[in-house]
Short mmCIF file of C-alpha atoms in Angstrom, two decimals:
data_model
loop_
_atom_site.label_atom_id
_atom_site.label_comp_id
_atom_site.label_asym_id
_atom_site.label_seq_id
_atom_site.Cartn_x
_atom_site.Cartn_y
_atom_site.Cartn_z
CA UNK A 21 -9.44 -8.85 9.19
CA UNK A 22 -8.51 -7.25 12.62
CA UNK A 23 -5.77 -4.46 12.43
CA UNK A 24 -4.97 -1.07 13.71
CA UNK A 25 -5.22 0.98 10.77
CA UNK A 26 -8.19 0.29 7.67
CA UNK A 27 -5.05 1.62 5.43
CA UNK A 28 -7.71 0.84 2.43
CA UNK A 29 -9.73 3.37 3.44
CA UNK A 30 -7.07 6.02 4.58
CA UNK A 31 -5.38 5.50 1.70
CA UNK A 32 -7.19 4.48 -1.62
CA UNK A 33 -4.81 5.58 -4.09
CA UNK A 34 -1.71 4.23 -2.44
CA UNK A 35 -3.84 0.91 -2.07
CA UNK A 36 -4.91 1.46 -5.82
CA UNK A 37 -1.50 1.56 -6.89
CA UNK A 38 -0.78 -1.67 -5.25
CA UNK A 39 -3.63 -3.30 -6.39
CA UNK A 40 -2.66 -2.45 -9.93
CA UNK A 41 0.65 -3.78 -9.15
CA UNK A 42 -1.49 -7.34 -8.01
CA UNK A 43 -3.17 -7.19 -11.32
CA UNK A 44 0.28 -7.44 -13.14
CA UNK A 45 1.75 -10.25 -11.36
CA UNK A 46 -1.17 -12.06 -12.23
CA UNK A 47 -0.85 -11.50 -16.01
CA UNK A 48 3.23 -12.97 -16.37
CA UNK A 49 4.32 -15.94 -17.96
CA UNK A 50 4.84 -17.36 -14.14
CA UNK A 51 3.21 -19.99 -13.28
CA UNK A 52 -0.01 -19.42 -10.39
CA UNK A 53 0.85 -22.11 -8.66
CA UNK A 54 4.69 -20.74 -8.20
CA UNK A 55 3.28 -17.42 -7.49
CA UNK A 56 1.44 -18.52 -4.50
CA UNK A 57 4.77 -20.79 -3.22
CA UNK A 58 6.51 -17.51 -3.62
CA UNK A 59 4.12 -15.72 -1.58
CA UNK A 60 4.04 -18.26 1.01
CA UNK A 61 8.17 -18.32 1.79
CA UNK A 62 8.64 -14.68 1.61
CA UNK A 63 5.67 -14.29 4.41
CA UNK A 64 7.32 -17.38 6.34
CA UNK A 65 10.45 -15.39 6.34
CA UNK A 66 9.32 -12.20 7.00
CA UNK A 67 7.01 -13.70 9.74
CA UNK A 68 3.26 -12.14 8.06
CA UNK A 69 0.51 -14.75 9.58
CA UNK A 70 -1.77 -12.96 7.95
CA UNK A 71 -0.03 -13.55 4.85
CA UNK A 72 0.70 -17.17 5.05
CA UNK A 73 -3.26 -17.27 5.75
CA UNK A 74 -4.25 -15.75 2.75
CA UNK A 75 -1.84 -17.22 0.05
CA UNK A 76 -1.97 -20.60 1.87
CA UNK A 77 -5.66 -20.97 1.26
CA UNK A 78 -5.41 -19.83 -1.85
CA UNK A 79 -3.09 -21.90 -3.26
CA UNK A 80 -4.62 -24.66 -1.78
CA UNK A 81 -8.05 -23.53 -4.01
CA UNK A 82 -5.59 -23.68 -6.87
CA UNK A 83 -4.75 -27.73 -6.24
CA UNK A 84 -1.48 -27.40 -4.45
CA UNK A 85 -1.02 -30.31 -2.53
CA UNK A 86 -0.49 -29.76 1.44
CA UNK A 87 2.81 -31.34 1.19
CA UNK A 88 4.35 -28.72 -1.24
CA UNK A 89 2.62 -26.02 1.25
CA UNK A 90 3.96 -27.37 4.46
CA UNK A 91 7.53 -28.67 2.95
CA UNK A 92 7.98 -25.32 1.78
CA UNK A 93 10.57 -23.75 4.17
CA UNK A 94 12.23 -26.71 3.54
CA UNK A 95 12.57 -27.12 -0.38
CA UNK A 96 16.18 -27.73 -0.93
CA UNK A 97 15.65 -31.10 0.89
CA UNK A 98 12.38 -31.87 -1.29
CA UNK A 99 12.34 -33.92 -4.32
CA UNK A 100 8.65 -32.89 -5.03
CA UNK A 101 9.44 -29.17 -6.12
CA UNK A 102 11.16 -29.31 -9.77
CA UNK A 103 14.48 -27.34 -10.33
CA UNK A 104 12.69 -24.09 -11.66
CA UNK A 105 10.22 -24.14 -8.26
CA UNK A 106 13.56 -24.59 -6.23
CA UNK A 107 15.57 -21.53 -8.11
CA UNK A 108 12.64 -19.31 -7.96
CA UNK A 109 12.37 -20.04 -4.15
CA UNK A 110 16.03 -19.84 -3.85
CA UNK A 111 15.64 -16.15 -5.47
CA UNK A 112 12.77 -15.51 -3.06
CA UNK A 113 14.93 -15.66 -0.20
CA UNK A 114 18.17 -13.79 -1.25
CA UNK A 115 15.64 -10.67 -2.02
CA UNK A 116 13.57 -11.05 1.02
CA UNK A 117 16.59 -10.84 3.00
CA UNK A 118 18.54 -8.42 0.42
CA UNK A 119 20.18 -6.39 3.35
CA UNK A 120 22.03 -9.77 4.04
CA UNK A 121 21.81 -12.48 0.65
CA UNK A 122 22.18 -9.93 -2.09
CA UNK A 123 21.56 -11.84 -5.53
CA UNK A 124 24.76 -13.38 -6.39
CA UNK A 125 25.83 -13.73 -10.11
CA UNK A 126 25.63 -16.87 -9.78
CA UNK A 127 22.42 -17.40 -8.60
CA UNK A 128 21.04 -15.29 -11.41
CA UNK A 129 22.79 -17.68 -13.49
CA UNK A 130 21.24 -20.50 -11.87
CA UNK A 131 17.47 -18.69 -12.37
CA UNK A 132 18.14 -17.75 -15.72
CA UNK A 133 18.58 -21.90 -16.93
CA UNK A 134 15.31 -21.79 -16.06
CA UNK A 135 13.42 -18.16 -17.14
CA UNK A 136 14.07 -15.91 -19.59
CA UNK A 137 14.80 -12.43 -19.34
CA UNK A 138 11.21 -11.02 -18.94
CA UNK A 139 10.54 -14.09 -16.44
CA UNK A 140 13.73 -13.07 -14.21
CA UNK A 141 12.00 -9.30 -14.04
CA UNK A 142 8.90 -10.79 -13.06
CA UNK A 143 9.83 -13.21 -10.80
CA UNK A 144 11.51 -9.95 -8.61
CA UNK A 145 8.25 -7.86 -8.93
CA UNK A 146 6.64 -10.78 -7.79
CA UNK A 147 8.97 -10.95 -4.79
CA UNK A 148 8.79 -7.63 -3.84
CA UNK A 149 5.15 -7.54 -4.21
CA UNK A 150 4.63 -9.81 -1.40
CA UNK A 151 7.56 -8.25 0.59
CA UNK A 152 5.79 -4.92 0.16
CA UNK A 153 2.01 -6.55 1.46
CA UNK A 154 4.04 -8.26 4.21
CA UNK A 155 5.34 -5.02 5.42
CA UNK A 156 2.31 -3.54 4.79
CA UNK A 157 0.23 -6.27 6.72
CA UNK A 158 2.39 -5.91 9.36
CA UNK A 159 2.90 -2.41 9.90
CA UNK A 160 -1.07 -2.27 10.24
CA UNK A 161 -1.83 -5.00 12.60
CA UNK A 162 -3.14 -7.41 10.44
CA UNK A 163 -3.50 -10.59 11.85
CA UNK A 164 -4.98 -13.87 10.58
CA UNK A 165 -8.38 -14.80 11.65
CA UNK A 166 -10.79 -17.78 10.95
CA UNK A 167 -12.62 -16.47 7.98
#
């Protein structure tokens, strides 16, 4: 990875903190599969190539199809994402773009049909997590490279 500052190196604990934070997501009740789709539309939104890179390829090692990766920024007019993937997508991009969305009432609502209480809590971490390496990734430089 090419980027301006080895922020792993410059700062371990911060990174060890965030890493710890990785290790958590990766323990829920959410499925991996969803994880990754959430990873990939908060970096399309937030515009993270480096990002979409990463969790592309990896959900891609994980069996998603390429039509759920590339349809993604277009879900709501996809039968092939079922109504949990859509809500938890939905959610993805009212807290990516907080400042503007918010997370209406009803849209918790909406989540909630679908994931209980501990779910809805880690669905956000999840979000943020990736909205916190995007800003991260892109703060530093990173940018997406053939290996």
């Amino acid at each position: 990875m090419e980027q301006r500052v080895d922020y792993y190196n410059v700062a371990p604990e911060a990174l060890k903190i965030m890493m710890e934070m990785e290790k958590y997501t990766k323990t829920t009740g959410i499925d991996r599969n969803l994880r990754e789709l959430i990873k990939i539309r908060a970096s399309q939104i937030n515009g993270c190539a480096y990002c979409l890179n990463m969790h592309s390829a990896d959900a891609r090692k994980m069996g998603e199809t390429e039509k759920r990766i590339y349809c993604i920024s277009a879900w709501r007019e996809c039968t092939f994402y079922t109504d949990a993937e859509k809500v938890a997508l939905e959610l993805t991009e009212y807290v990516t773009l907080i400042p503007t969305k918010r997370v209406p009432d009803e849209l918790y609502q909406r989540v909630r049909e679908h994931f209980d209480e501990k779910q809805y809590v880690d669905l956000i971490l999840i979000i943020n997590q990736i909205n916190s390496w995007n800003r991260i990734s892109i703060s530093m430089g990173s940018i997406a490279t053939e290996k």
